[in-house]
Every structure is written in C-alpha cells, then in structure tokens.
mmCIF file of C-alpha atoms in Angstrom:
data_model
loop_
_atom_site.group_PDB
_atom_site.id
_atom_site.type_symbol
_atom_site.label_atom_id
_atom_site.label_comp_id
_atom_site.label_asym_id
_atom_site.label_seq_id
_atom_site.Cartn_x
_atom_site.Cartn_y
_atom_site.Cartn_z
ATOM 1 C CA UNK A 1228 -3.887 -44.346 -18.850
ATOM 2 C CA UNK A 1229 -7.435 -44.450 -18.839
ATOM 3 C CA UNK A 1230 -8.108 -48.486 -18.404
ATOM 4 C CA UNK A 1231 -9.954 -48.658 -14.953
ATOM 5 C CA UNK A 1232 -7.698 -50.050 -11.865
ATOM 6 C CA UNK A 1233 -9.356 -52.317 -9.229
ATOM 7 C CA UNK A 1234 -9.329 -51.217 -5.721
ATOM 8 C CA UNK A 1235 -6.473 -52.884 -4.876
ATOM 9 C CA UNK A 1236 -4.242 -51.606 -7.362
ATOM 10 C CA UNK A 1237 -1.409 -48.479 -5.384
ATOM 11 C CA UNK A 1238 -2.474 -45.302 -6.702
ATOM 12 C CA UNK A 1239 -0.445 -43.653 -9.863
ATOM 13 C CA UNK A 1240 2.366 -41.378 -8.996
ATOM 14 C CA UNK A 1241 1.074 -37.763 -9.504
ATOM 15 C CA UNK A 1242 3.268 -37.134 -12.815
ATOM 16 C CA UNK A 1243 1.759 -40.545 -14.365
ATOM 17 C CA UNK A 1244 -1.536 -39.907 -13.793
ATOM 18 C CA UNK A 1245 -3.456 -38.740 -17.150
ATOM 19 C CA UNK A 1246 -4.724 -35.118 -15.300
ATOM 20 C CA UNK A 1247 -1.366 -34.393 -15.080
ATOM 21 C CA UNK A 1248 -0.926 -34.275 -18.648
ATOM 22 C CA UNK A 1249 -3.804 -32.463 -19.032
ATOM 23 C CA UNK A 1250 -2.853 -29.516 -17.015
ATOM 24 C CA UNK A 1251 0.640 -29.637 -18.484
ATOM 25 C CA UNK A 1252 -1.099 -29.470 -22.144
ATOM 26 C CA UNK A 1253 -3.653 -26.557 -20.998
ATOM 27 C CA UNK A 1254 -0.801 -24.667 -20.072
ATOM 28 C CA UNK A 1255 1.290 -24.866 -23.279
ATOM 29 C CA UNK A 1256 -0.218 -22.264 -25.086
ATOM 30 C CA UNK A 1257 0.078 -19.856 -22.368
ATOM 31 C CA UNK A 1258 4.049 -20.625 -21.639
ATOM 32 C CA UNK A 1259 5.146 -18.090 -24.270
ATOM 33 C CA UNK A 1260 3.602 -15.675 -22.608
ATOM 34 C CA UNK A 1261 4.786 -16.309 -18.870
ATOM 35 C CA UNK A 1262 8.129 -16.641 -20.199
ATOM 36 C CA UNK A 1263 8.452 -13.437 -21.608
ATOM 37 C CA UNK A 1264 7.082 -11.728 -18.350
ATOM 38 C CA UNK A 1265 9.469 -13.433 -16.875
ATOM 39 C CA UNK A 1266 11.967 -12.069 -18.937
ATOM 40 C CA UNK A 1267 10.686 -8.664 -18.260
ATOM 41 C CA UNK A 1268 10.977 -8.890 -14.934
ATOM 42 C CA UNK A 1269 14.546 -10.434 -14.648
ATOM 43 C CA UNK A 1270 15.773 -7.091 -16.946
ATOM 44 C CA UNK A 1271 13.945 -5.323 -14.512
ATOM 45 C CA UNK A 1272 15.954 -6.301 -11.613
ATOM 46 C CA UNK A 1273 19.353 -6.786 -13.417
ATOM 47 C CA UNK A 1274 18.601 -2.649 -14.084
ATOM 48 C CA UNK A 1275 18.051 -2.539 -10.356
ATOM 49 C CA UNK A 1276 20.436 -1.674 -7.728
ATOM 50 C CA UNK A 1277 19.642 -5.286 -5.974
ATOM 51 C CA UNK A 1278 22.729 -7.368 -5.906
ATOM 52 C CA UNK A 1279 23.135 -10.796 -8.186
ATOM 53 C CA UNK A 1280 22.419 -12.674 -5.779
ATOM 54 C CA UNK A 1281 19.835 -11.232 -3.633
ATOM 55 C CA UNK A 1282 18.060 -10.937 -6.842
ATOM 56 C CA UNK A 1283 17.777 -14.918 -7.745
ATOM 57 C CA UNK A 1284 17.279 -15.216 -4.572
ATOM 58 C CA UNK A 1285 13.894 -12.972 -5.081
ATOM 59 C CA UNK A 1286 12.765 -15.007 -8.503
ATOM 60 C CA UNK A 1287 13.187 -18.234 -6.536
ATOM 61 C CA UNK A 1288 11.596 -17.352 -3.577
ATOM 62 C CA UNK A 1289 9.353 -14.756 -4.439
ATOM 63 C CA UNK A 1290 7.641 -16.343 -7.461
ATOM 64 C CA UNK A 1291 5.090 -13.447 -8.027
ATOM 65 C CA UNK A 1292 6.111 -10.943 -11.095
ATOM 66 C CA UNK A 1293 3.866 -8.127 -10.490
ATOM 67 C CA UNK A 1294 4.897 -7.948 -6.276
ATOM 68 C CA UNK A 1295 8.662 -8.004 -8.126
ATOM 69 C CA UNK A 1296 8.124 -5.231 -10.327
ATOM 70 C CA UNK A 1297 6.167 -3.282 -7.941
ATOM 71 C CA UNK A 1298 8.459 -3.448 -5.037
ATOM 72 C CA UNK A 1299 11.998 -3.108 -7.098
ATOM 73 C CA UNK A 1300 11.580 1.251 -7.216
ATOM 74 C CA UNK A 1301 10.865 1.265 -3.067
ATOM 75 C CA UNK A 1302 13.969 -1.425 -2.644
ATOM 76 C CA UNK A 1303 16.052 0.766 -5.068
ATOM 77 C CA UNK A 1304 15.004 4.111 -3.588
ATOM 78 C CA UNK A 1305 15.851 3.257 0.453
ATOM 79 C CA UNK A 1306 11.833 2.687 1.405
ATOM 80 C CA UNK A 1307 10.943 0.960 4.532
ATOM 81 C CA UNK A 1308 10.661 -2.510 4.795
ATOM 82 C CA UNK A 1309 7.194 -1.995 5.988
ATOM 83 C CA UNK A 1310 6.716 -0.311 2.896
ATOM 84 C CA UNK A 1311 8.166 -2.663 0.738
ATOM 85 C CA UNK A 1312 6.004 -5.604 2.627
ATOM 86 C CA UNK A 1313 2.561 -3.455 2.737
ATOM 87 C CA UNK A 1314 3.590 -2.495 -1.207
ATOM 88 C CA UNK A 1315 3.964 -6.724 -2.262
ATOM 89 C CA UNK A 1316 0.936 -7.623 0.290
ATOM 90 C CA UNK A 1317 -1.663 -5.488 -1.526
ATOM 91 C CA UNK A 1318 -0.318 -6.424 -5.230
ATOM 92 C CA UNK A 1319 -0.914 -10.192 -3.822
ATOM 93 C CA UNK A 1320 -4.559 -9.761 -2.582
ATOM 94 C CA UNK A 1321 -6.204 -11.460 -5.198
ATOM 95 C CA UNK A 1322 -4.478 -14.549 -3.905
ATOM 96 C CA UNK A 1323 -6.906 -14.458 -1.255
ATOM 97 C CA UNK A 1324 -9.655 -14.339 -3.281
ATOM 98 C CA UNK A 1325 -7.831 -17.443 -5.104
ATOM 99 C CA UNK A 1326 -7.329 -19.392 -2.323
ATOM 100 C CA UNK A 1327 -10.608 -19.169 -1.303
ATOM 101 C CA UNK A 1328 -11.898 -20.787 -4.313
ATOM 102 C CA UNK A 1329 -9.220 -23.750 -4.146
ATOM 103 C CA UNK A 1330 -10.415 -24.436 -0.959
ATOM 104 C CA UNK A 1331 -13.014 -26.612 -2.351
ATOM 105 C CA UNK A 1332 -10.216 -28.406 -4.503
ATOM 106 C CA UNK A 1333 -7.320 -28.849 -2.025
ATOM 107 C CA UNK A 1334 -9.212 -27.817 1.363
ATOM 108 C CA UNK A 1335 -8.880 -31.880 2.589
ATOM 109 C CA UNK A 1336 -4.958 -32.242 2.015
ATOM 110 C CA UNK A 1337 -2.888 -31.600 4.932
ATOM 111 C CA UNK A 1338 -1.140 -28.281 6.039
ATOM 112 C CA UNK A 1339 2.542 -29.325 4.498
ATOM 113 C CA UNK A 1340 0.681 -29.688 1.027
ATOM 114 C CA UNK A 1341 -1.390 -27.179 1.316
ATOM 115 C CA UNK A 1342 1.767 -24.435 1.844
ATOM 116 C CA UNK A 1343 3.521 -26.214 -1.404
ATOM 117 C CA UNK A 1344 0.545 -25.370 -3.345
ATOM 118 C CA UNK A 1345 0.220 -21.640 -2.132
ATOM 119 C CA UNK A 1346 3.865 -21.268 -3.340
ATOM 120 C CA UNK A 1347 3.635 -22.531 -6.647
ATOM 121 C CA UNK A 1348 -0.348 -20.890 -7.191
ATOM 122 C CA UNK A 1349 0.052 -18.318 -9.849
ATOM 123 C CA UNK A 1350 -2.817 -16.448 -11.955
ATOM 124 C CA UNK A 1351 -3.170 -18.771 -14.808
ATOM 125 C CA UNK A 1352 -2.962 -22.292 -12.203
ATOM 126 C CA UNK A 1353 -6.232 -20.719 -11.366
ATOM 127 C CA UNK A 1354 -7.850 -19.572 -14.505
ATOM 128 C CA UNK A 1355 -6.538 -23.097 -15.667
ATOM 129 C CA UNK A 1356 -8.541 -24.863 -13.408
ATOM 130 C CA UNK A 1357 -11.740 -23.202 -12.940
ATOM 131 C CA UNK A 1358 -12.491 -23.352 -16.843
ATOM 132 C CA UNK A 1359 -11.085 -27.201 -17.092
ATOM 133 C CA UNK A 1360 -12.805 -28.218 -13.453
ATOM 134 C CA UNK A 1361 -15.577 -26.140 -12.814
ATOM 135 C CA UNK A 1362 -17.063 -28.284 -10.670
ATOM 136 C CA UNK A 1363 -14.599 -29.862 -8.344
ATOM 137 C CA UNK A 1364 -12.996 -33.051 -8.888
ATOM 138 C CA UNK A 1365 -12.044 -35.940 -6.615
ATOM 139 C CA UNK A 1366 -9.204 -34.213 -4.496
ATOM 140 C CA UNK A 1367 -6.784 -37.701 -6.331
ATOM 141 C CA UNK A 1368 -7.665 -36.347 -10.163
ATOM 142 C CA UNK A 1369 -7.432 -31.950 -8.548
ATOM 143 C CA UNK A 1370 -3.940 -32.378 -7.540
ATOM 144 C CA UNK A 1371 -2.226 -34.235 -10.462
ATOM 145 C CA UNK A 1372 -3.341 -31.350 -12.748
ATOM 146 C CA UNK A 1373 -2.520 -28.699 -10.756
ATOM 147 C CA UNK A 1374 0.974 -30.152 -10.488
ATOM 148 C CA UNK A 1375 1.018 -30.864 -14.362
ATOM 149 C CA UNK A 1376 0.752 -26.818 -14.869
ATOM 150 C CA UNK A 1377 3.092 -26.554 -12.474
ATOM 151 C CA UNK A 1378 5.503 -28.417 -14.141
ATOM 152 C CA UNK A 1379 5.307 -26.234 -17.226
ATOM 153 C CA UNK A 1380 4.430 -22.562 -15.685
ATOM 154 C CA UNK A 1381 7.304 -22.413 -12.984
ATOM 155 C CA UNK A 1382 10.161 -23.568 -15.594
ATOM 156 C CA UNK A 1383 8.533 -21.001 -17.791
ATOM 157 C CA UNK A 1384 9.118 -18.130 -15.388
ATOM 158 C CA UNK A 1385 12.293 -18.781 -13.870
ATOM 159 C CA UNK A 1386 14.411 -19.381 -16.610
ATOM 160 C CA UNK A 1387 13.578 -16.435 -18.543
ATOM 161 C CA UNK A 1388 13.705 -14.283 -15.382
ATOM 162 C CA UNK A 1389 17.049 -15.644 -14.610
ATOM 163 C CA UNK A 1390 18.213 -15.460 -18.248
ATOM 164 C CA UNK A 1391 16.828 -11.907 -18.116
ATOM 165 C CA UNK A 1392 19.003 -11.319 -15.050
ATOM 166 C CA UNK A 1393 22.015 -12.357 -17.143
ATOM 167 C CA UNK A 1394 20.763 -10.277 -20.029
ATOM 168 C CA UNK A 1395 20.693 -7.217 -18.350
ATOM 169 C CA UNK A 1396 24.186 -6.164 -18.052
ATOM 170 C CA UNK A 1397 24.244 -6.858 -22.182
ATOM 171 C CA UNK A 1398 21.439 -5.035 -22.959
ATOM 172 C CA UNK A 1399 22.060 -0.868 -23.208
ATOM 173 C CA UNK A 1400 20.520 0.972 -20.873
ATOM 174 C CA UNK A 1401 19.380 3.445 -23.119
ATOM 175 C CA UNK A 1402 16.801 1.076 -24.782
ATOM 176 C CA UNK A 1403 15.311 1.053 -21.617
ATOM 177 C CA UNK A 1404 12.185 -0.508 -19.994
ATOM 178 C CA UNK A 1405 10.602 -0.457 -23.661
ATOM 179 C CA UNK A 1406 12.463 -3.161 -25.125
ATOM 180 C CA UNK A 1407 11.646 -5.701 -22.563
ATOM 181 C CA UNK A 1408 8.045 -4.501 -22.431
ATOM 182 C CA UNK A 1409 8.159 -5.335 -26.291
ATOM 183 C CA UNK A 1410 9.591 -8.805 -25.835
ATOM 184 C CA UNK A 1411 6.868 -9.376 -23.263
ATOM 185 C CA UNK A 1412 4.215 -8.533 -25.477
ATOM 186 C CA UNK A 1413 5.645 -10.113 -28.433
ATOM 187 C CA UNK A 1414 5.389 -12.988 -26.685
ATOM 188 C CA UNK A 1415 1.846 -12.850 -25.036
ATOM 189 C CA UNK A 1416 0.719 -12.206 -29.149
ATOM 190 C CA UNK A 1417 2.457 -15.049 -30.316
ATOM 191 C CA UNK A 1418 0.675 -17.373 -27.578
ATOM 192 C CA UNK A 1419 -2.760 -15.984 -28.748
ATOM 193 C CA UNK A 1420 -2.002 -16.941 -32.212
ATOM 194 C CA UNK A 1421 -4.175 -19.594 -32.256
ATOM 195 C CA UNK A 1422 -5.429 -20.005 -36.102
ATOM 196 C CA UNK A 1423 -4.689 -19.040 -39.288
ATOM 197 C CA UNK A 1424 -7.155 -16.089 -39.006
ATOM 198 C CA UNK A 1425 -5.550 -14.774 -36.513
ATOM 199 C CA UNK A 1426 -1.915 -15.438 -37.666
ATOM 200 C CA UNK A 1427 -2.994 -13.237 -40.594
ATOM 201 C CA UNK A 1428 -4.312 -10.432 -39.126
ATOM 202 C CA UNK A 1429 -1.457 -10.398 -36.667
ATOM 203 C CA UNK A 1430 1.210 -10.222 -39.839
ATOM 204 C CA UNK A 1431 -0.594 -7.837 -41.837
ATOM 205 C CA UNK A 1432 -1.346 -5.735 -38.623
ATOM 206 C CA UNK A 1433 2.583 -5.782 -38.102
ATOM 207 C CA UNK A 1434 3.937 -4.809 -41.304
ATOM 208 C CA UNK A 1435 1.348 -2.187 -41.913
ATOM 209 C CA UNK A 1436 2.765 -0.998 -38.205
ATOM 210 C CA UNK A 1437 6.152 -0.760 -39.360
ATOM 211 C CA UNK A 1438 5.096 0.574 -42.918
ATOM 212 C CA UNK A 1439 3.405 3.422 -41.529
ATOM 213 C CA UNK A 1440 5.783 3.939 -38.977
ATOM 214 C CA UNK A 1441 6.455 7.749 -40.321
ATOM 215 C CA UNK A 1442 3.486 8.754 -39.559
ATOM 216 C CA UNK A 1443 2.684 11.409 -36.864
ATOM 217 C CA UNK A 1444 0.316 11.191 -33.508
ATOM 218 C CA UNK A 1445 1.166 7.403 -33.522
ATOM 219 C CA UNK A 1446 -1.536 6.874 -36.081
ATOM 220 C CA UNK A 1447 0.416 3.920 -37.546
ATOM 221 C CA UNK A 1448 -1.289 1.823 -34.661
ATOM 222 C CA UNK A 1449 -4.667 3.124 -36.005
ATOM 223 C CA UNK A 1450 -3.631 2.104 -39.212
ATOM 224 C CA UNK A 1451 -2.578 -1.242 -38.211
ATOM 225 C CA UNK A 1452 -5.621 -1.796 -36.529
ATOM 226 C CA UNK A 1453 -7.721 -1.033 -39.153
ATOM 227 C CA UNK A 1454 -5.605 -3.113 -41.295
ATOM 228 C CA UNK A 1455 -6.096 -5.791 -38.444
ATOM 229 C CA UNK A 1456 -9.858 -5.787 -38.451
ATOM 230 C CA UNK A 1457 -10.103 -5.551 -42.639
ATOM 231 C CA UNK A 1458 -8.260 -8.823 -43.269
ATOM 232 C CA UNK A 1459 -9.731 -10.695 -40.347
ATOM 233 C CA UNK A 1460 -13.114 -9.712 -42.220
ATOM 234 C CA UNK A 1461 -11.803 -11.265 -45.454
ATOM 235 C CA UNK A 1462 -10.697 -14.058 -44.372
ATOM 236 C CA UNK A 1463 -14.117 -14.738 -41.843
ATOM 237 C CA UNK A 1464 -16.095 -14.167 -45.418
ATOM 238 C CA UNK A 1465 -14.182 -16.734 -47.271
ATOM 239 C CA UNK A 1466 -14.109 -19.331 -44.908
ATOM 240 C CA UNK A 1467 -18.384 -18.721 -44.307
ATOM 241 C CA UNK A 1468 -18.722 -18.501 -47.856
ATOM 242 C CA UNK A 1469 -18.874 -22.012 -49.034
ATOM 243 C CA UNK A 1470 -21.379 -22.670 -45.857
ATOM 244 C CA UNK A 1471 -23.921 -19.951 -47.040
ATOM 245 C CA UNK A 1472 -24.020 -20.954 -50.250
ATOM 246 C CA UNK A 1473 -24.580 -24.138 -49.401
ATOM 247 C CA UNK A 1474 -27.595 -23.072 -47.246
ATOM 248 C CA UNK A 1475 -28.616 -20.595 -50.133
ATOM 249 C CA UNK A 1476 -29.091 -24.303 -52.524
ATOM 250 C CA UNK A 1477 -31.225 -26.207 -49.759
#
C-alpha cells in the first residue's frame, strides 16, 4: 500500500487506499462509545410517541443524536414545526464552525461531494481529523480517511439506534431514561480503557461503587473515586519504580 505508483498508474479506489484504513483504525476505539449513544437515543424515541416508522426514518435521515434527543419532547408535546426546526438548528451550530474548518480539506471537491460529506460529518470525523491532519493533506489522501471513519462511525450509530428502537418496547418503562443513560456511559468508559492502569482503576472504582452502595448522600461515588485515584497511584509508583532506581545507581 505504500510502494510509490508512477504517474500513469489510475488512482486507488477510496476504500483501498492506505488513509482509509487509517481513519477506520482511529475510529475504533471511539465506536463503543457512539454505539451506545446510539442506543440511547433509539430507547429514547421507541419511549416517544413518534411512530415506527417515522422514527427510522429520523435515525437514517437525521444522523445527529443530540438534535434527536433535543427535539423528541417538542415532537411529543404538539410544538410547532418552527419550533422543532429552530430547536435542531441551534443544537447543530457547531457544524458551522466545523465546516468551516473542512473547508480547507474538502473546499476543491465539487458541490454533489461536498453535500455527501456534510451528511455523514459528525463530532468525532472532526476531532479525528484535526489531531491526525493538522495541517491539510492533498485533497486525494483527505477524503479516503474521512470516508474510512465513516465506514466505522455511521454503522456504529445506526445499528444500535435501530436496535434501541426495537429494544424499547422490551425494556420497562419504569427503569426509565436511567438505564439507557447507564448503557451509554458504560460504554463511553469501556472505550477509554486504554491500559492496564486504567482498566484497574476503572474495576476497583466499580466494585467499591457497588460495595458502598448503602451509603447515604451518594457518597459511594466519593468513595469510588477516591478508591479510583489511590490505585491509579499504586500502580503509577510501581511501574516508575524500577526507572528511578535505576537513575538513583547512575
């Protein structure tokens, strides 16, 4: 993939090209954490009164959770339309802010291409590429990794929001917005889980959560906390050790 191709060789189909699989690796680590937003969000409108239909309709089209979620009460409670536009319009500002800055990445591809990549821009597409490309690429290496995080982060989201949609009619109402807020956050922590250090503090932080879970005031997140922080301290001193001491001999 990354052998040099004379000028006369056709240019690479954009899921072949090796920035694709770089944007579709830089997103891994975050899909856990879409997915379970999107999950969220397809409870959220299965507890709705929007109809079946109508609602996939809304994941597929929409493709913004946060507009979704904001919008669902106004739908639900008879608001204007112009309500329920101005409402998703001002959630969605910071696209503008977005686009502006992909302007210098995608400014030169025509209109039709341009309105495929608005619909499929989310929040972490951006993040994505500003830390990978800071500076901006040729426009031939931009695209293929935008549409390598694409191919992870919009399968990510609208399976679990359409499984959610499913799920909502099994899950008891009485658990309530809670329960899908928990299986949201579950998964954001599990995508952050990045070493063993963290893993650690994560597990300990959890059971001593649940251990404590008597307590009053909520204070068995203070205690899990603090249990967070004193292992994560442990285990930074052990791994440092062996390094100091080595520094301590020379």
């Amino acid at each position: 993939d990354n052998r040099r191709m004379d000028a006369s060789s056709p240019p690479l189909p954009v899921w072949r090209h090796p920035q694709f699989a770089q944007g579709l690796r830089d997103m891994t680590g975050t899909a856990l954490g879409i997915a379970a937003w999107g999950l969220l969000t397809g409870i959220a409108m299965a507890k709705s009164d929007l109809a079946m239909p109508l609602a996939v309709l809304m994941s597929l089209i929409v493709f913004a959770g946060s507009a979704q979620l904001a919008v669902l009460p106004l739908m639900s409670g008879g608001a204007p339309l112009w309500l329920i536009w101005a409402t998703a319009l001002c959630v969605n500002l910071r696209f503008v802010i977005f686009s502006a800055g992909w302007r210098q990445y995608f400014g030169s591809l025509p209109r039709g291409q341009r309105l495929r990549i608005a619909y499929f821009a989310a929040d972490l597409n951006y993040a994505m590429m500003m830390k990978r490309h800071a500076v901006p690429p040729p426009v031939a290496e931009s695209v293929p990794y935008f549409w390598g995080g694409v191919a992870l982060n919009w399968p990510a989201w609208q399976l679990p929001s359409l499984l959610g949609l499913w799920l909502g009619d099994h899950i008891p109402t009485q658990w309530g917005m809670g329960f899908a807020g928990t299986l949201a956050l579950l998964g954001l922590v599990y995508s952050m889980l990045s070493d063993r250090a963290t893993s650690v503090a994560a597990a300990v932080s959890g059971a001593a959560a649940v251990a404590t879970a008597a307590l009053p005031l909520k204070l068995n997140i203070l205690v899990a906390l603090a249990a967070a922080v004193a292992i994560g301290l442990v285990i930074d001193r052990r791994s440092t050790a062996p390094a100091r001491a080595e520094k301590d001999l020379t």
